[in-house]
Tab-separated table of N, CA and C in Angstrom:
chain	number	residue	atom	x	y	z
R	447	MET	N	0.601	-1.166	0.135
R	447	MET	CA	0.129	-0.058	0.048
R	447	MET	C	0.853	1.352	-0.063
R	448	THR	N	1.980	1.171	0.620
R	448	THR	CA	2.724	2.396	0.794
R	448	THR	C	3.162	3.028	-0.641
R	449	LYS	N	3.598	2.072	-1.620
R	449	LYS	CA	4.025	2.555	-2.844
R	449	LYS	C	2.888	3.249	-3.625
R	450	LEU	N	1.520	2.764	-3.186
R	450	LEU	CA	0.602	3.107	-4.007
R	450	LEU	C	0.031	4.420	-3.428
R	451	ARG	N	0.502	4.744	-2.403
R	451	ARG	CA	0.155	6.278	-1.924
R	451	ARG	C	0.772	7.374	-2.751
R	452	TYR	N	2.033	7.069	-3.608
R	452	TYR	CA	2.661	8.069	-4.192
R	452	TYR	C	1.796	8.277	-5.673
R	453	ILE	N	0.885	7.630	-5.809
R	453	ILE	CA	-0.009	7.899	-7.030
R	453	ILE	C	-1.136	8.752	-6.777
R	454	GLU	N	-1.067	9.953	-7.198
R	454	GLU	CA	-2.186	10.880	-6.983
R	454	GLU	C	-3.204	10.743	-8.139
R	455	SER	N	-4.373	10.980	-7.516
R	455	SER	CA	-5.607	10.789	-8.360
R	455	SER	C	-5.878	11.817	-9.512
R	456	SER	N	-5.795	11.834	-10.448
R	456	SER	CA	-5.760	12.973	-11.402
R	456	SER	C	-7.330	13.243	-11.481
R	457	CYS	N	-8.229	12.806	-10.874
R	457	CYS	CA	-9.581	13.480	-10.629
R	457	CYS	C	-9.518	14.297	-9.471
R	458	ASP	N	-8.787	14.081	-8.504
R	458	ASP	CA	-8.425	15.123	-7.274
R	458	ASP	C	-7.083	15.088	-7.096
R	459	ALA	N	-6.068	15.721	-7.404
R	459	ALA	CA	-4.810	15.524	-7.070
R	459	ALA	C	-4.133	16.006	-5.966
R	460	VAL	N	-5.205	16.470	-4.788
R	460	VAL	CA	-4.928	16.584	-3.631
R	460	VAL	C	-4.634	15.186	-2.741
R	461	PHE	N	-5.105	14.197	-3.123
R	461	PHE	CA	-4.997	12.987	-2.450
R	461	PHE	C	-4.592	11.560	-3.184
R	462	ASN	N	-3.888	10.762	-2.658
R	462	ASN	CA	-3.654	9.612	-3.613
R	462	ASN	C	-4.436	8.676	-3.633
R	463	ILE	N	-4.591	7.526	-4.424
R	463	ILE	CA	-5.374	6.736	-4.702
R	463	ILE	C	-5.833	5.737	-3.333
R	464	VAL	N	-4.996	5.654	-2.508
R	464	VAL	CA	-5.233	4.899	-1.284
R	464	VAL	C	-6.226	5.954	-0.384
R	465	ASP	N	-5.868	6.936	-0.236
R	465	ASP	CA	-6.594	8.047	0.827
R	465	ASP	C	-7.989	8.153	0.168
R	466	LEU	N	-8.095	8.146	-1.203
R	466	LEU	CA	-9.386	8.245	-2.021
R	466	LEU	C	-10.318	7.136	-1.780
R	467	GLY	N	-9.834	6.093	-1.381
R	467	GLY	CA	-10.564	4.755	-1.264
R	467	GLY	C	-10.519	4.117	-2.790
R	468	LEU	N	-9.817	4.322	-3.596
R	468	LEU	CA	-9.894	3.651	-4.872
R	468	LEU	C	-9.298	2.122	-4.925
R	469	VAL	N	-8.115	2.327	-4.162
R	469	VAL	CA	-7.568	0.898	-3.940
R	469	VAL	C	-8.246	0.216	-2.659
R	470	TYR	N	-8.899	-1.166	-2.789
R	470	TYR	CA	-9.303	-1.915	-1.575
R	470	TYR	C	-9.078	-3.351	-1.192
R	471	ASP	N	-7.955	-3.849	-2.286
R	471	ASP	CA	-7.491	-5.269	-2.291
R	471	ASP	C	-6.324	-5.302	-3.033
R	472	ILE	N	-5.341	-5.900	-2.251
R	472	ILE	CA	-3.853	-6.322	-2.716
R	472	ILE	C	-3.696	-7.786	-2.484
R	473	ALA	N	-3.502	-8.577	-3.368
R	473	ALA	CA	-2.970	-9.977	-3.145
R	473	ALA	C	-1.774	-10.158	-4.055
R	474	VAL	N	-0.644	-10.796	-3.072
R	474	VAL	CA	0.370	-11.202	-3.855
R	474	VAL	C	0.365	-12.754	-3.808
R	475	ALA	N	0.416	-13.317	-4.786
R	475	ALA	CA	0.420	-14.646	-4.985
R	475	ALA	C	1.623	-15.411	-4.650
R	476	GLU	N	2.005	-16.705	-4.384
R	476	GLU	CA	3.126	-17.316	-4.177
R	476	GLU	C	4.246	-17.055	-5.405
R	477	ASP	N	3.772	-16.882	-6.577
R	477	ASP	CA	4.655	-16.615	-7.638
R	477	ASP	C	5.079	-15.426	-7.838
R	478	GLY	N	4.782	-14.418	-6.845
R	478	GLY	CA	5.009	-13.247	-6.570
R	478	GLY	C	4.221	-12.099	-7.502
R	479	VAL	N	3.266	-12.586	-8.164
R	479	VAL	CA	2.171	-11.913	-8.915
R	479	VAL	C	1.194	-10.876	-7.995
R	480	ALA	N	1.323	-9.878	-8.146
R	480	ALA	CA	0.344	-8.966	-7.298
R	480	ALA	C	-1.110	-8.741	-8.069
R	481	ARG	N	-2.019	-8.850	-7.441
R	481	ARG	CA	-3.474	-8.477	-8.083
R	481	ARG	C	-3.922	-7.229	-7.231
R	482	ILE	N	-4.351	-6.190	-7.802
R	482	ILE	CA	-4.815	-5.000	-7.139
R	482	ILE	C	-6.032	-4.733	-7.481
R	483	SER	N	-7.218	-4.681	-6.908
R	483	SER	CA	-8.365	-4.267	-7.093
R	483	SER	C	-8.823	-2.797	-7.017
R	484	ILE	N	-9.107	-2.112	-7.891
R	484	ILE	CA	-9.320	-0.781	-7.683
R	484	ILE	C	-10.504	-0.329	-8.484
R	485	THR	N	-11.188	0.538	-7.900
R	485	THR	CA	-12.626	1.120	-8.200
R	485	THR	C	-12.389	2.643	-8.784
R	486	THR	N	-12.424	2.681	-10.112
R	486	THR	CA	-12.405	4.072	-10.690
R	486	THR	C	-13.826	4.244	-11.551
R	487	SER	N	-15.055	3.774	-11.102
R	487	SER	CA	-16.171	3.946	-11.838
R	487	SER	C	-16.387	5.332	-12.220
R	488	GLY	N	-16.405	5.783	-13.423
R	488	GLY	CA	-16.853	7.164	-13.979
R	488	GLY	C	-15.607	7.987	-13.862
R	489	CYS	N	-14.608	7.594	-13.564
R	489	CYS	CA	-13.375	8.606	-13.673
R	489	CYS	C	-12.668	8.460	-15.089
R	490	PRO	N	-12.387	9.480	-15.542
R	490	PRO	CA	-11.917	9.553	-17.061
R	490	PRO	C	-10.366	9.196	-16.938
R	491	ALA	N	-9.704	9.077	-15.859
R	491	ALA	CA	-8.506	8.626	-15.808
R	491	ALA	C	-7.977	7.142	-15.382
R	492	THR	N	-9.011	6.427	-15.637
R	492	THR	CA	-8.914	4.829	-15.533
R	492	THR	C	-7.588	4.401	-15.856
R	493	GLY	N	-7.084	4.632	-17.018
R	493	GLY	CA	-6.102	4.029	-17.557
R	493	GLY	C	-4.840	4.539	-16.957
R	494	TYR	N	-4.756	5.648	-16.547
R	494	TYR	CA	-3.732	6.519	-15.649
R	494	TYR	C	-3.549	5.878	-14.424
R	495	LEU	N	-4.607	5.504	-13.643
R	495	LEU	CA	-4.747	5.076	-12.233
R	495	LEU	C	-4.202	3.708	-12.286
R	496	ARG	N	-4.766	2.785	-13.240
R	496	ARG	CA	-4.357	1.162	-13.564
R	496	ARG	C	-2.744	1.200	-13.789
R	497	ASP	N	-2.351	2.022	-14.787
R	497	ASP	CA	-0.987	2.042	-14.962
R	497	ASP	C	0.037	2.261	-13.789
R	498	GLY	N	-0.480	3.263	-13.131
R	498	GLY	CA	0.341	3.743	-11.971
R	498	GLY	C	0.270	2.715	-10.810
R	499	ALA	N	-1.010	2.240	-10.689
R	499	ALA	CA	-0.852	0.995	-9.614
R	499	ALA	C	0.045	-0.024	-10.076
R	500	GLY	N	-0.079	-0.472	-11.188
R	500	GLY	CA	0.887	-1.511	-11.526
R	500	GLY	C	2.197	-1.213	-11.504
R	501	GLU	N	2.767	-0.012	-11.882
R	501	GLU	CA	3.983	0.433	-11.874
R	501	GLU	C	4.466	0.613	-10.653
R	502	ALA	N	3.820	0.949	-9.421
R	502	ALA	CA	4.159	1.023	-8.004
R	502	ALA	C	4.358	-0.303	-7.684
R	503	ALA	N	3.407	-1.261	-7.958
R	503	ALA	CA	3.497	-2.695	-7.289
R	503	ALA	C	4.714	-3.349	-7.940
R	504	GLN	N	5.123	-3.344	-9.266
R	504	GLN	CA	6.136	-3.903	-10.029
R	504	GLN	C	7.382	-3.377	-9.555
R	505	SER	N	7.508	-2.143	-9.019
R	505	SER	CA	8.667	-1.708	-8.627
R	505	SER	C	9.204	-2.190	-7.392
R	506	ILE	N	8.482	-3.002	-6.613
R	506	ILE	CA	8.770	-3.848	-5.451
R	506	ILE	C	9.506	-5.000	-6.028
R	507	ALA	N	10.763	-5.210	-5.267
R	507	ALA	CA	11.605	-6.067	-5.676
R	507	ALA	C	11.178	-7.648	-5.788
R	508	GLY	N	11.351	-8.359	-7.004
R	508	GLY	CA	10.752	-9.818	-6.997
R	508	GLY	C	9.604	-10.078	-7.282
R	509	LEU	N	8.688	-9.005	-8.073
R	509	LEU	CA	7.506	-9.027	-8.780
R	509	LEU	C	7.524	-9.270	-10.155
R	510	PRO	N	7.511	-10.277	-10.874
R	510	PRO	CA	7.499	-10.436	-12.211
R	510	PRO	C	6.768	-9.788	-13.115
R	511	TRP	N	5.479	-9.606	-12.700
R	511	TRP	CA	4.521	-8.604	-13.249
R	511	TRP	C	3.420	-8.498	-12.487
R	512	VAL	N	2.564	-7.723	-13.036
R	512	VAL	CA	1.415	-7.125	-11.906
R	512	VAL	C	0.213	-7.250	-12.765
R	513	ASP	N	-1.144	-7.495	-12.000
R	513	ASP	CA	-2.347	-7.842	-12.757
R	513	ASP	C	-3.187	-6.732	-12.152
R	514	VAL	N	-3.447	-5.548	-12.599
R	514	VAL	CA	-4.484	-4.826	-11.859
R	514	VAL	C	-5.530	-4.884	-12.388
R	515	GLN	N	-6.519	-5.166	-11.649
R	515	GLN	CA	-7.967	-5.561	-11.946
R	515	GLN	C	-8.938	-4.233	-11.428
R	516	LEU	N	-9.523	-4.022	-12.652
R	516	LEU	CA	-10.579	-3.098	-12.251
R	516	LEU	C	-11.919	-3.707	-11.853
R	517	THR	N	-12.530	-3.401	-10.839
R	517	THR	CA	-13.711	-4.006	-10.441
R	517	THR	C	-14.931	-2.977	-10.104
R	518	TYR	N	-15.924	-3.465	-10.303
R	518	TYR	CA	-16.932	-2.320	-9.998
R	518	TYR	C	-18.025	-3.335	-9.059
R	519	ASP	N	-17.502	-4.123	-8.517
R	519	ASP	CA	-18.326	-5.172	-7.480
R	519	ASP	C	-18.929	-4.518	-6.309
R	520	ARG	N	-17.946	-3.595	-5.766
R	520	ARG	CA	-18.580	-2.743	-4.864
R	520	ARG	C	-18.280	-1.385	-5.408
R	521	PRO	N	-19.195	-0.750	-5.481
R	521	PRO	CA	-18.972	0.629	-6.190
R	521	PRO	C	-18.447	1.825	-5.083
R	522	TRP	N	-17.716	2.335	-5.711
R	522	TRP	CA	-16.870	3.342	-4.760
R	522	TRP	C	-17.961	4.469	-4.288
R	523	ALA	N	-17.705	4.690	-2.816
R	523	ALA	CA	-18.509	5.288	-1.923
R	523	ALA	C	-17.553	6.148	-0.948
R	524	THR	N	-18.277	7.070	-0.363
R	524	THR	CA	-17.276	8.119	0.437
R	524	THR	C	-16.686	7.270	1.850
R	525	ASP	N	-17.543	6.317	2.146
R	525	ASP	CA	-16.940	5.518	3.172
R	525	ASP	C	-15.771	4.794	3.080
R	526	MET	N	-15.243	4.781	1.678
R	526	MET	CA	-14.097	4.000	1.402
R	526	MET	C	-12.812	4.947	1.326
R	527	MET	N	-13.117	6.491	1.738
R	527	MET	CA	-11.882	7.340	1.962
R	527	MET	C	-11.256	7.324	3.217
R	528	SER	N	-10.129	7.630	3.412
R	528	SER	CA	-9.266	7.685	4.672
R	528	SER	C	-10.303	8.968	5.336
R	529	GLN	N	-9.745	9.100	6.677
R	529	GLN	CA	-10.709	10.101	7.380
R	529	GLN	C	-9.931	11.528	7.024
R	530	ALA	N	-8.705	11.562	6.690
R	530	ALA	CA	-8.169	12.947	6.281
R	530	ALA	C	-8.573	13.311	4.989
R	531	ALA	N	-8.765	12.365	4.007
R	531	ALA	CA	-9.403	12.793	2.880
R	531	ALA	C	-10.976	13.392	2.967
R	532	LYS	N	-11.645	12.689	3.801
R	532	LYS	CA	-13.023	12.997	4.222
R	532	LYS	C	-12.929	14.401	4.820
R	533	ASP	N	-12.132	14.552	5.749
R	533	ASP	CA	-11.975	15.756	6.400
R	533	ASP	C	-11.886	17.107	5.455
R	534	TYR	N	-10.778	16.985	4.767
R	534	TYR	CA	-10.130	18.024	3.813
R	534	TYR	C	-11.264	18.379	2.838
R	535	LEU	N	-12.148	17.186	2.305
R	535	LEU	CA	-13.116	17.512	1.222
R	535	LEU	C	-14.421	17.836	1.846
R	536	GLY	N	-14.766	17.854	3.217
R	536	GLY	CA	-15.905	18.129	3.618
R	536	GLY	C	-16.857	17.139	3.632
R	537	VAL	N	-16.447	15.788	3.661
R	537	VAL	CA	-17.241	14.715	3.460
R	537	VAL	C	-18.028	14.383	4.956
R	538	GLY	N	-19.158	14.229	4.889
R	538	GLY	CA	-20.098	13.815	6.158
R	538	GLY	C	-20.291	15.066	7.322
R	539	ARG	N	-20.052	16.095	6.486
R	539	ARG	CA	-20.178	17.570	7.509
R	539	ARG	C	-22.079	17.670	7.388
């Protein structure tokens, strides 16, 4: 998750994709392949976010490749955001 915090959302460059709640699952298989589930429904920067998440995960030593899966099984909602992002953006006031 730490590397993913360096990827700013182009939809809102104040916060990274983790704090905005766009990344909600990371799994690394025994073969070193990481699968990252991100929700970007409606965001025009889907490709940018997918590529950035893949590059960040792949930069971790030993990962041969990364499979970033876009999923909409749980649509994005404000409860997925970090408290800092909610406070800054006035969510829940």
